Short mmCIF file of C-alpha atoms in Angstrom, two decimals:
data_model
loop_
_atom_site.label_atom_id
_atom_site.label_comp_id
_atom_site.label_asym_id
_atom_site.label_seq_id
_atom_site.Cartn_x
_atom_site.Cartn_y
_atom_site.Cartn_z
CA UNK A 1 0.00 0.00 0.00
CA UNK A 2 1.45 3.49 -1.05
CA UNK A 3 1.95 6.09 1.97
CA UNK A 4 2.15 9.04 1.56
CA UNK A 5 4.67 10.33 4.49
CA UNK A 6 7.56 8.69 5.77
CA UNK A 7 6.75 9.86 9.17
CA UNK A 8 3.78 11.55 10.62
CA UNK A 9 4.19 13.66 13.94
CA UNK A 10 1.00 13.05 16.05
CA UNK A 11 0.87 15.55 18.94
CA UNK A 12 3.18 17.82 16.81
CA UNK A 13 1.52 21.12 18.77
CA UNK A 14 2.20 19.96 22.29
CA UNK A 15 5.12 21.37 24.29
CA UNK A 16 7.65 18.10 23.17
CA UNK A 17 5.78 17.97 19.99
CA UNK A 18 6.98 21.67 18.45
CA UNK A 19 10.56 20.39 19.47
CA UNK A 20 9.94 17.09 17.16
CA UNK A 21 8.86 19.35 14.71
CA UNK A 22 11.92 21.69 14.63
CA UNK A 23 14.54 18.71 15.08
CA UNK A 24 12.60 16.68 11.93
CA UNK A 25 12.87 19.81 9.96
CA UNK A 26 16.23 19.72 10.39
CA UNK A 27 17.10 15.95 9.28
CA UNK A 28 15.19 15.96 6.07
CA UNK A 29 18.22 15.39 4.26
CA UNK A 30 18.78 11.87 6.36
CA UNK A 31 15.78 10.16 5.11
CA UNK A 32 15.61 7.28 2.32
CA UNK A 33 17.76 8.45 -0.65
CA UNK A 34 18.06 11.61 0.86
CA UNK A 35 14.85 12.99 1.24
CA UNK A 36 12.19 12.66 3.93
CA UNK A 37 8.09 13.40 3.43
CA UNK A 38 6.62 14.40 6.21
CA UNK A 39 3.24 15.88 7.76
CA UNK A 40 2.29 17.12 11.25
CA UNK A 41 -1.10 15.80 13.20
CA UNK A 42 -3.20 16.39 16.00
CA UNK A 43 -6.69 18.29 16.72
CA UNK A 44 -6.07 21.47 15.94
CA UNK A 45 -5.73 22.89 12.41
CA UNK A 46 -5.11 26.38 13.67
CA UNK A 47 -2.73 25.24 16.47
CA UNK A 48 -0.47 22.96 14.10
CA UNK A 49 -0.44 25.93 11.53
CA UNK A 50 1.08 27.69 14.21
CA UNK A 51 3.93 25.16 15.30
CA UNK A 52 4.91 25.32 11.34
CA UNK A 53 5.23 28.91 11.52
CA UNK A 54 7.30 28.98 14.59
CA UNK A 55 10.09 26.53 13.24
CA UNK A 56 9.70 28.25 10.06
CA UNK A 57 10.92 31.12 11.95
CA UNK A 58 13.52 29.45 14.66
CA UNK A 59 14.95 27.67 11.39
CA UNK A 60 14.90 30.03 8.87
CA UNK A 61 13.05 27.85 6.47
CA UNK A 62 10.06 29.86 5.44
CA UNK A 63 9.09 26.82 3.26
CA UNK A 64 8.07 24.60 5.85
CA UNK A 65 4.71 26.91 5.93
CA UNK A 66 3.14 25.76 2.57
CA UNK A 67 5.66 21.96 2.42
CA UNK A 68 4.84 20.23 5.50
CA UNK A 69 1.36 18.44 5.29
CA UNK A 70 -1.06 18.96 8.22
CA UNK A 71 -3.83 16.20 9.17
CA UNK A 72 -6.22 16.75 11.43
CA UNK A 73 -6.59 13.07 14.12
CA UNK A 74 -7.56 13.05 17.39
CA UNK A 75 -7.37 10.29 19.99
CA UNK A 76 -11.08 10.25 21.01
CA UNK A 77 -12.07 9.65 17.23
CA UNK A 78 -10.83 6.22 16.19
CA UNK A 79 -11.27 6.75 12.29
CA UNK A 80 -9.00 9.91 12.40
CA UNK A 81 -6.44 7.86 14.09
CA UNK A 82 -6.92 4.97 11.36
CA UNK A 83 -6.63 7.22 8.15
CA UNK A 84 -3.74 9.07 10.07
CA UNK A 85 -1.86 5.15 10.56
CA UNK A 86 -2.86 4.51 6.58
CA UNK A 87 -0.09 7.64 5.51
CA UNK A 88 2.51 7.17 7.29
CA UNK A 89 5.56 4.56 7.11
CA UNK A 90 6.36 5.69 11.12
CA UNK A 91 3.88 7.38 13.38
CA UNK A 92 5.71 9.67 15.85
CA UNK A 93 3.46 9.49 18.82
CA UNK A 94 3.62 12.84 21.25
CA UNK A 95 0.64 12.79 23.08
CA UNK A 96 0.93 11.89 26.85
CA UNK A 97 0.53 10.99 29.67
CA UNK A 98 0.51 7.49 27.27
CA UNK A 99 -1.67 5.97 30.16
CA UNK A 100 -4.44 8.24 29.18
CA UNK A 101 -3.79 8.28 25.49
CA UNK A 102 -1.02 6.07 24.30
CA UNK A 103 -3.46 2.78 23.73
CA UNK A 104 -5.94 3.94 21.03
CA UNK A 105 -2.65 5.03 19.11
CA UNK A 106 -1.01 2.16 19.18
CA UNK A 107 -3.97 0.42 18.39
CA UNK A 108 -4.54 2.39 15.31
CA UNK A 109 -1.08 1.58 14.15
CA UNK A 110 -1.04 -2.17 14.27
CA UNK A 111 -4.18 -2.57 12.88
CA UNK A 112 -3.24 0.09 10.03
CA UNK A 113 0.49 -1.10 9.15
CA UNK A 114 2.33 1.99 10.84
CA UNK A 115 5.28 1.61 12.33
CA UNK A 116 5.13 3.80 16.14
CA UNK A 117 7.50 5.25 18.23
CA UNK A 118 6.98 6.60 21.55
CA UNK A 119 8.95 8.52 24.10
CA UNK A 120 6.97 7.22 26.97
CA UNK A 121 8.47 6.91 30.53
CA UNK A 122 5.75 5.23 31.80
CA UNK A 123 6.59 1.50 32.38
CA UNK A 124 2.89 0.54 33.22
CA UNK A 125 2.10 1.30 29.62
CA UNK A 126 5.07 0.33 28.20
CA UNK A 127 4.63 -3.12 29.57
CA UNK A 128 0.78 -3.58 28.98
CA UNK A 129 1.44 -2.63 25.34
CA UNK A 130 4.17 -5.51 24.96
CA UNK A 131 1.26 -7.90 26.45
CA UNK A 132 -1.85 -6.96 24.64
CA UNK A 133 0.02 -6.45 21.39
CA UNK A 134 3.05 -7.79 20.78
CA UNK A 135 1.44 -11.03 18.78
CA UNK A 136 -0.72 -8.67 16.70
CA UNK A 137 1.97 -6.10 15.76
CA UNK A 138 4.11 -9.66 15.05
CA UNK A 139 1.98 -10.86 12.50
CA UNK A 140 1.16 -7.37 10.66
CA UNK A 141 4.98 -7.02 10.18
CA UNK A 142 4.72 -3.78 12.55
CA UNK A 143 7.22 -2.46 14.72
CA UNK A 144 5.80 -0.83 18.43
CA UNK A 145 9.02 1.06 19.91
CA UNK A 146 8.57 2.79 23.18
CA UNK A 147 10.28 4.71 25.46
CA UNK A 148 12.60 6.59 22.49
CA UNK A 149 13.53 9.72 24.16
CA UNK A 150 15.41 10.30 27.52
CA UNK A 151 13.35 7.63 29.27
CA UNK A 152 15.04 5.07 27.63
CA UNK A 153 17.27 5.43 24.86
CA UNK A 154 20.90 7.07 26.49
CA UNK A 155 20.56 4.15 28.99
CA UNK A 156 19.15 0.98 26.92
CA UNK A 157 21.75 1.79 24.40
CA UNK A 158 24.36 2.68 26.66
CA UNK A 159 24.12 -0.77 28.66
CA UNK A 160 24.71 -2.48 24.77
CA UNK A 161 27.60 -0.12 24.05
CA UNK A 162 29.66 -1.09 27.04
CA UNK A 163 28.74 -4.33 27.30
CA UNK A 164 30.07 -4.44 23.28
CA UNK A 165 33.41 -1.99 24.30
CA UNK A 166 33.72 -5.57 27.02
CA UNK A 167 32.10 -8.95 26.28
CA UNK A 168 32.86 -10.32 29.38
CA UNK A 169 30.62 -7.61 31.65
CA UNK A 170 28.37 -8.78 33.81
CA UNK A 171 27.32 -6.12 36.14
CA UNK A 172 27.15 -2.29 35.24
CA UNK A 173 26.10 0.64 37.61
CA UNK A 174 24.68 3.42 35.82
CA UNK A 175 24.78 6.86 37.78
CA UNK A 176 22.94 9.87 35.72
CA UNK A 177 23.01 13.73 36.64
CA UNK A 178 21.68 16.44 34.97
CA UNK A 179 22.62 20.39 34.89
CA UNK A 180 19.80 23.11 34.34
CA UNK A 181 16.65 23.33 33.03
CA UNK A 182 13.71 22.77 34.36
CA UNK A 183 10.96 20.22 33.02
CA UNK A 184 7.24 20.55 31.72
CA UNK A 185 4.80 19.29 33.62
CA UNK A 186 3.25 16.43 31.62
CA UNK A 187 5.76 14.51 32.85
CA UNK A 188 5.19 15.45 36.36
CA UNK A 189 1.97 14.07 35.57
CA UNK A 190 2.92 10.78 34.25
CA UNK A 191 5.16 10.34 37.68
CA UNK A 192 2.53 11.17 39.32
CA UNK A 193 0.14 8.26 38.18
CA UNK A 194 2.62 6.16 37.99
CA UNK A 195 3.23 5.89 41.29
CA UNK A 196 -0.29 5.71 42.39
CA UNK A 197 -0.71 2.75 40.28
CA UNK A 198 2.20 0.83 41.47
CA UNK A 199 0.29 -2.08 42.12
CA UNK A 200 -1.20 -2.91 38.81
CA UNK A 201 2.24 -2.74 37.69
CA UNK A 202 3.00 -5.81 40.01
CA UNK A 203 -0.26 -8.03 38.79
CA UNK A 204 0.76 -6.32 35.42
CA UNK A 205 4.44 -8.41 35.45
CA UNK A 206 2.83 -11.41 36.93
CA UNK A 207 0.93 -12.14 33.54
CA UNK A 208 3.97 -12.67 31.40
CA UNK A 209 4.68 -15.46 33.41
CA UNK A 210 8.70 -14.95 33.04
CA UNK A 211 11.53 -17.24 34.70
CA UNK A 212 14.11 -14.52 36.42
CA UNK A 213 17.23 -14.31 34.74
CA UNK A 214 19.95 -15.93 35.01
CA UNK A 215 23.14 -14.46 36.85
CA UNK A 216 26.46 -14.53 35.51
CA UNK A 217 28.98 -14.12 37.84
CA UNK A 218 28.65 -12.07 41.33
CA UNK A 219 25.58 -10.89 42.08
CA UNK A 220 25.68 -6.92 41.56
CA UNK A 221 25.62 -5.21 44.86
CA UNK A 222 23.10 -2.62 45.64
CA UNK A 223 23.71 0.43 47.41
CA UNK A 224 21.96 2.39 50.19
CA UNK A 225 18.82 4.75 49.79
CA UNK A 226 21.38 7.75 50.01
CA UNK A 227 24.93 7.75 49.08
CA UNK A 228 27.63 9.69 48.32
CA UNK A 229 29.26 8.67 44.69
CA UNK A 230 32.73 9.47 44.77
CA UNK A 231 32.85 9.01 40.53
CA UNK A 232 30.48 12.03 40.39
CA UNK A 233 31.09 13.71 43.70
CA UNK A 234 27.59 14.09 44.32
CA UNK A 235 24.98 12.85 46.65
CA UNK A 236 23.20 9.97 44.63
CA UNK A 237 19.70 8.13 45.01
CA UNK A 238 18.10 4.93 43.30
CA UNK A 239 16.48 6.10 40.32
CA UNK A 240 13.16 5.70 39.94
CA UNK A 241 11.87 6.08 36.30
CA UNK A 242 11.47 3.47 33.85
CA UNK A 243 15.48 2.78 33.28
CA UNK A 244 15.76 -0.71 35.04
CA UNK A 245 12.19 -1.73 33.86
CA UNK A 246 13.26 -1.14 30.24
CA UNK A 247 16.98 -2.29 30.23
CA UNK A 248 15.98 -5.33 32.29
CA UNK A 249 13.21 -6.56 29.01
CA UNK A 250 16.35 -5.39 26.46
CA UNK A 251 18.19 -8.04 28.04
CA UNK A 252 15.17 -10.86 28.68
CA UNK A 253 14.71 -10.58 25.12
CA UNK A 254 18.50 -10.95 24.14
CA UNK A 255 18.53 -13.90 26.34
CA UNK A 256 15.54 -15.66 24.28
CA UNK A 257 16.39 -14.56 20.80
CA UNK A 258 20.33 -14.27 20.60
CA UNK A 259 21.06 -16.54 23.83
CA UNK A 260 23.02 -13.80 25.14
CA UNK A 261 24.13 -13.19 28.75
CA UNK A 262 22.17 -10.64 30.87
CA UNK A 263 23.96 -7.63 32.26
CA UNK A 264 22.85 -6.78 35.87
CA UNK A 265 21.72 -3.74 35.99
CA UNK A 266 21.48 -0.96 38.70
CA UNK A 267 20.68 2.83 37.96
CA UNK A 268 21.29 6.25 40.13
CA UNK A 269 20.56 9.75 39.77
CA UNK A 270 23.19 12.24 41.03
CA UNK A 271 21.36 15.13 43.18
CA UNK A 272 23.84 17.43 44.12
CA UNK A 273 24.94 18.54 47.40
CA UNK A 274 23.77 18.54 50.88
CA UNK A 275 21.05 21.49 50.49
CA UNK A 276 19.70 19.35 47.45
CA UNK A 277 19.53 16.09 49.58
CA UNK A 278 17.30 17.93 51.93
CA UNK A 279 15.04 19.17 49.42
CA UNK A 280 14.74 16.04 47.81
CA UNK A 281 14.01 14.39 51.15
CA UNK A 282 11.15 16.92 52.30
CA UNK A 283 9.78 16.96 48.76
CA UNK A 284 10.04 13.40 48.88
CA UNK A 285 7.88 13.13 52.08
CA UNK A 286 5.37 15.08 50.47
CA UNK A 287 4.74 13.26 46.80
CA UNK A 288 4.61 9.91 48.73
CA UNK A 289 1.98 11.27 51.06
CA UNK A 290 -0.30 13.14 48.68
CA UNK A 291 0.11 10.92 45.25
CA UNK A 292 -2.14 7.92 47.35
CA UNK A 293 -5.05 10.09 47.60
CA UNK A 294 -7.00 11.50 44.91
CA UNK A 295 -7.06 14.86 46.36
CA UNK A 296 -3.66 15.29 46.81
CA UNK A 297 -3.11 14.33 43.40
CA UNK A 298 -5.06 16.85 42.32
CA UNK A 299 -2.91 19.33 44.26
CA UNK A 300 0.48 17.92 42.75
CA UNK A 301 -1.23 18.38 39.46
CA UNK A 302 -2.12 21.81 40.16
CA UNK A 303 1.02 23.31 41.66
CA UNK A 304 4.21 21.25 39.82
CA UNK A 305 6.57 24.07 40.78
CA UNK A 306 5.73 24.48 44.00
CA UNK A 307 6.03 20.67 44.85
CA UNK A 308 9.12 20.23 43.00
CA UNK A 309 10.77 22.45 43.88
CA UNK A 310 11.08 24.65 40.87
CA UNK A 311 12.18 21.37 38.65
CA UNK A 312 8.74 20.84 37.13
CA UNK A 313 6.80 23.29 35.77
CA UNK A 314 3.41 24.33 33.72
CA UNK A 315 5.80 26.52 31.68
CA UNK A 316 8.55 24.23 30.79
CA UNK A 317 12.16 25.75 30.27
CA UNK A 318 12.92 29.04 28.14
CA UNK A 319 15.01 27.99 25.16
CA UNK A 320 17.75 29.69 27.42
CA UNK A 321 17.74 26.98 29.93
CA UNK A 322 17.77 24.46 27.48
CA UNK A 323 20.80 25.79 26.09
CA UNK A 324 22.79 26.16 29.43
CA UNK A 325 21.73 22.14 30.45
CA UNK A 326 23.44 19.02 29.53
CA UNK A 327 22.82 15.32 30.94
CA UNK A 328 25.35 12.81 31.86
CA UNK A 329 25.23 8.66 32.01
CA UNK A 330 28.47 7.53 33.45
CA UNK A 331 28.75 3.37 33.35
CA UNK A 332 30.60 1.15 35.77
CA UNK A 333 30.72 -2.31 34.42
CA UNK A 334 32.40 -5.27 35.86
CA UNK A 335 33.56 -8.80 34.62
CA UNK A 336 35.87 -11.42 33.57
CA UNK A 337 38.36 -11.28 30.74
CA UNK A 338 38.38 -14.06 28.05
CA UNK A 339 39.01 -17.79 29.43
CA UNK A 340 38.40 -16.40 33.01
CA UNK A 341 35.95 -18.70 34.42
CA UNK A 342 33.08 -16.65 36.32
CA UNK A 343 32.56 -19.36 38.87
CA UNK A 344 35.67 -19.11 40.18
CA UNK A 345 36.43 -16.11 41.85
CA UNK A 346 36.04 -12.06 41.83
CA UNK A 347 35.43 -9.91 38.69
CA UNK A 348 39.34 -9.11 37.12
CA UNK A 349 38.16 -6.32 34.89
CA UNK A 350 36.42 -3.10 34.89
CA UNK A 351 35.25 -0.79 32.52
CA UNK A 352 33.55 2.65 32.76
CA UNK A 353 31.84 4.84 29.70
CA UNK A 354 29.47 7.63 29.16
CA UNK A 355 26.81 8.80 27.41
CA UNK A 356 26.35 12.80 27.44
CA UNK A 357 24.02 15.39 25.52
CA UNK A 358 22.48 18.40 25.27
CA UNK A 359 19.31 19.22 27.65
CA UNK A 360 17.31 15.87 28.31
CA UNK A 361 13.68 16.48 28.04
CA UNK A 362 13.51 19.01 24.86
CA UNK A 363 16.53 18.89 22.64
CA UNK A 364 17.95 15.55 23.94
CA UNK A 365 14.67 14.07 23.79
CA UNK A 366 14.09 14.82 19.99
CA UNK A 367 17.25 13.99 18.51
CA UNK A 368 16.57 10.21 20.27
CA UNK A 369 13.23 9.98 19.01
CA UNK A 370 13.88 11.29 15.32
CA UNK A 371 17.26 8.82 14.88
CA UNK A 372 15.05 5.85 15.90
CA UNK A 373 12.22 6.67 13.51
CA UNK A 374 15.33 7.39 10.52
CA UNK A 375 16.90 3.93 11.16
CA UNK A 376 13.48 2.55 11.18
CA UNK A 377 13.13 3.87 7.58
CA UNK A 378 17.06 3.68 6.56
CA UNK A 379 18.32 0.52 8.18
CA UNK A 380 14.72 -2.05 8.14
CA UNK A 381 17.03 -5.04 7.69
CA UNK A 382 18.90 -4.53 10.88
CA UNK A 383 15.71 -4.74 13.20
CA UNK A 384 14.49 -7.97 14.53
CA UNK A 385 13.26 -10.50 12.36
CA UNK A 386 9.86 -10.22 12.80
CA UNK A 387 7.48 -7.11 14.09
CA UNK A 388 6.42 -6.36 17.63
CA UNK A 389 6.08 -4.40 20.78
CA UNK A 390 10.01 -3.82 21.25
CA UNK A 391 12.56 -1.68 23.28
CA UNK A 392 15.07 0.48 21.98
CA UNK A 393 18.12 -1.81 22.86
CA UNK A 394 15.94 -5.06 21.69
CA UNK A 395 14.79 -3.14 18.26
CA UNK A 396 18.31 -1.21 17.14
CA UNK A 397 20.89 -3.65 18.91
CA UNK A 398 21.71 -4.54 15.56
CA UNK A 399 21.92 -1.25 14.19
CA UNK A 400 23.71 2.29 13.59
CA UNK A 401 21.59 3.94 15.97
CA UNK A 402 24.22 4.81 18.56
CA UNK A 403 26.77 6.33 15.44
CA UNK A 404 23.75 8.40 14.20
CA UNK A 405 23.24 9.68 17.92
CA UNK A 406 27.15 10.71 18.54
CA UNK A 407 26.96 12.32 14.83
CA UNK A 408 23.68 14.62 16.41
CA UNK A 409 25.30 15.33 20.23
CA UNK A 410 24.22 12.17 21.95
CA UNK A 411 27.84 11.01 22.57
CA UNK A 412 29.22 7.53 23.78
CA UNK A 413 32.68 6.63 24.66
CA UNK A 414 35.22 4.83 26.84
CA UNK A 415 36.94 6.70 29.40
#
């Protein structure tokens, strides 16, 4: 069936959304044989209009006013969302929180033969997605990538770069810290009900049924609630987003399809100093106590800033924060060197790499999500043999991604 569009930006005038737009604008030149159609969607003519104007501006490419192709879809109307799937090779999917509005989307894609990619960093809906519709999206040749931004691509990726820079790793910390910037509240939103709904998460992993698996090695040690990292000379805490939840099915499915062996896999977030800790602590105190009841929900929803402590907001960053942050991924692996045998012994090697960018959430973000949709398009004989509800590491493991992310900011390397 002829489409139309190699990709097809659904949610385009949200706050990520004009960010996807600017940062496909600016790749058209890396799509097959050079050239890349496009269009922009969501439920707002006038609104989407607008975005192209304002990256016509920012970019100085007055011709993405009349070029770029605007449909009009919404997620409470499931024909849009069908005839929207029917045009495009990939379906960039903006519109969150996903628990709220990822499933009809998806939906609409495997039953319509459009490849989607998400940059959800919600593992509740990651995870039901792979269960309701990884068989369907199998058979229909369709591939259903979440988690392509921040949440998860620096650190699913990251885990397969080291663990290729040293076969023999077994274990690998990963502490993250970011400078500057402050973030828009939709995500706030999505930790929010994420945390609420812990519990179906739990019944959620029961269904697949999996066997844990297996250890290699020494067992990888975890640290304390609080810590101080001497590698990053910073107070550090366990991190809570959707990291381990997405790393650890990368590596279940390497196990079952290449018989690999797992990496253990911890994650921290670097917080700063001791003024920070005690934020973090009293803000801490309050989330836990008002995200279990619906009211107090309603008041994190309401006042981000306040309850974060300046990090969330309705706002989002200036363009001038975004320029002054960065984000860092620094990797501690551990392991045996060739003809060492793991059962005997203590790890004899170590190896430690990062992965650092621009600012995560809105430039970062972008650039993750627009490579994985162009190696979709560029590279199709590189991802898994058949189609289905994927992560990044499990979908692009065989691919360029990680060159095409160091060409674009999103650098890896040995140290």
């Amino acid at each position: 069936m002829f489409r139309p569009y190699h990709l097809v930006i659904f949610g385009a005038s949200g706050f990520t959304g004009q960010f996807v737009v600017e940062e496909v604008a600016r790749t058209v030149s890396e799509g097959p044989k050079g050239n890349l159609k496009w269009a922009v969607a969501g439920r707002s003519k006038q609104k989407l209009e607008k975005v192209l104007e304002q990256a016509a501006g920012v970019l100085g490419k007055p011709e993405l006013r009349s070029e770029v192709d605007i449909i009009v879809a919404d997620v409470e109307e499931p024909d849009s969302l069908a005839a929207m799937c029917k045009q495009a090779v990939v379906v960039l999917n903006c519109v969150g929180p996903y628990r709220f509005y990822g499933e009809p989307m998806v939906k609409a894609c495997v039953e319509n033969g459009a490849h989607h990619i998400d940059i959800s960093g919600e593992p509740q809906f990651l995870e039901s997605m792979q269960l309701n519709y990884n068989s369907q999206a199998a058979d229909k040749g369709v591939y259903i990538i979440g988690s392509c931004g921040f949440d998860s691509i620096p650190a699913d990726m990251g885990v397969l770069y080291t663990r290729d820079q040293f076969k023999g790793m077994h274990t690998l910390t990963c502490t993250k810290h970011t400078d500057g910037g402050c973030i828009h509240d939709g995500t706030w939103q999505s930790a929010i009900y994420g945390f609420s709904d812990s519990q179906k998460l739990q019944s959620l992993r029961r269904k697949f049924n999996h066997k844990p698996l297996p250890t290699v090695g020494s067992k990888l040690r975890r640290r304390g609630t609080l810590f101080f990292s001497n590698e990053i000379q910073q107070y550090t805490v366990p991190f809570m987003g959707s990291d381990p939840s997405v790393v650890k099915r990368t590596q279940r499915f390497l196990v079952d399809e290449h018989q690999a062996n797992p990496v253990q896999y911890g994650a921290y977030a670097g917080i700063g100093g001791i003024s920070n800790v005690i934020k973090l602590m009293f803000a801490g105190m309050m989330f836990w106590l008002l995200v279990k009841f619906s009211f107090g929900r309603n008041l994190l929803i309401k006042h981000p800033e306040f309850f974060s402590f300046g990090l969330f907001s309705k706002a989002g960053p200036t363009r001038k924060q975004m320029e002054a942050s960065s984000f860092q991924f620094a990797f501690y692996g551990e392991g045996y060197t060739e003809g060492q045998d793991p059962s005997q012994g203590k790890p004899n090697a170590k190896i430690r790499t990062l992965v650092q960018g621009p600012e995560c959430g809105y430039v970062a973000t972008p650039i993750a999500m627009v490579q994985a949709a162009l190696t979709i398009l560029n590279e199709p004989a590189a991802l898994p043999k058949t189609g289905g509800v994927y992560t990044p590491g499990a979908a692009f493991a065989k691919t360029t991604l990680t060159d095409r992310l160091n060409k674009h900011g999103i650098q890896f390397s040995v140290v």
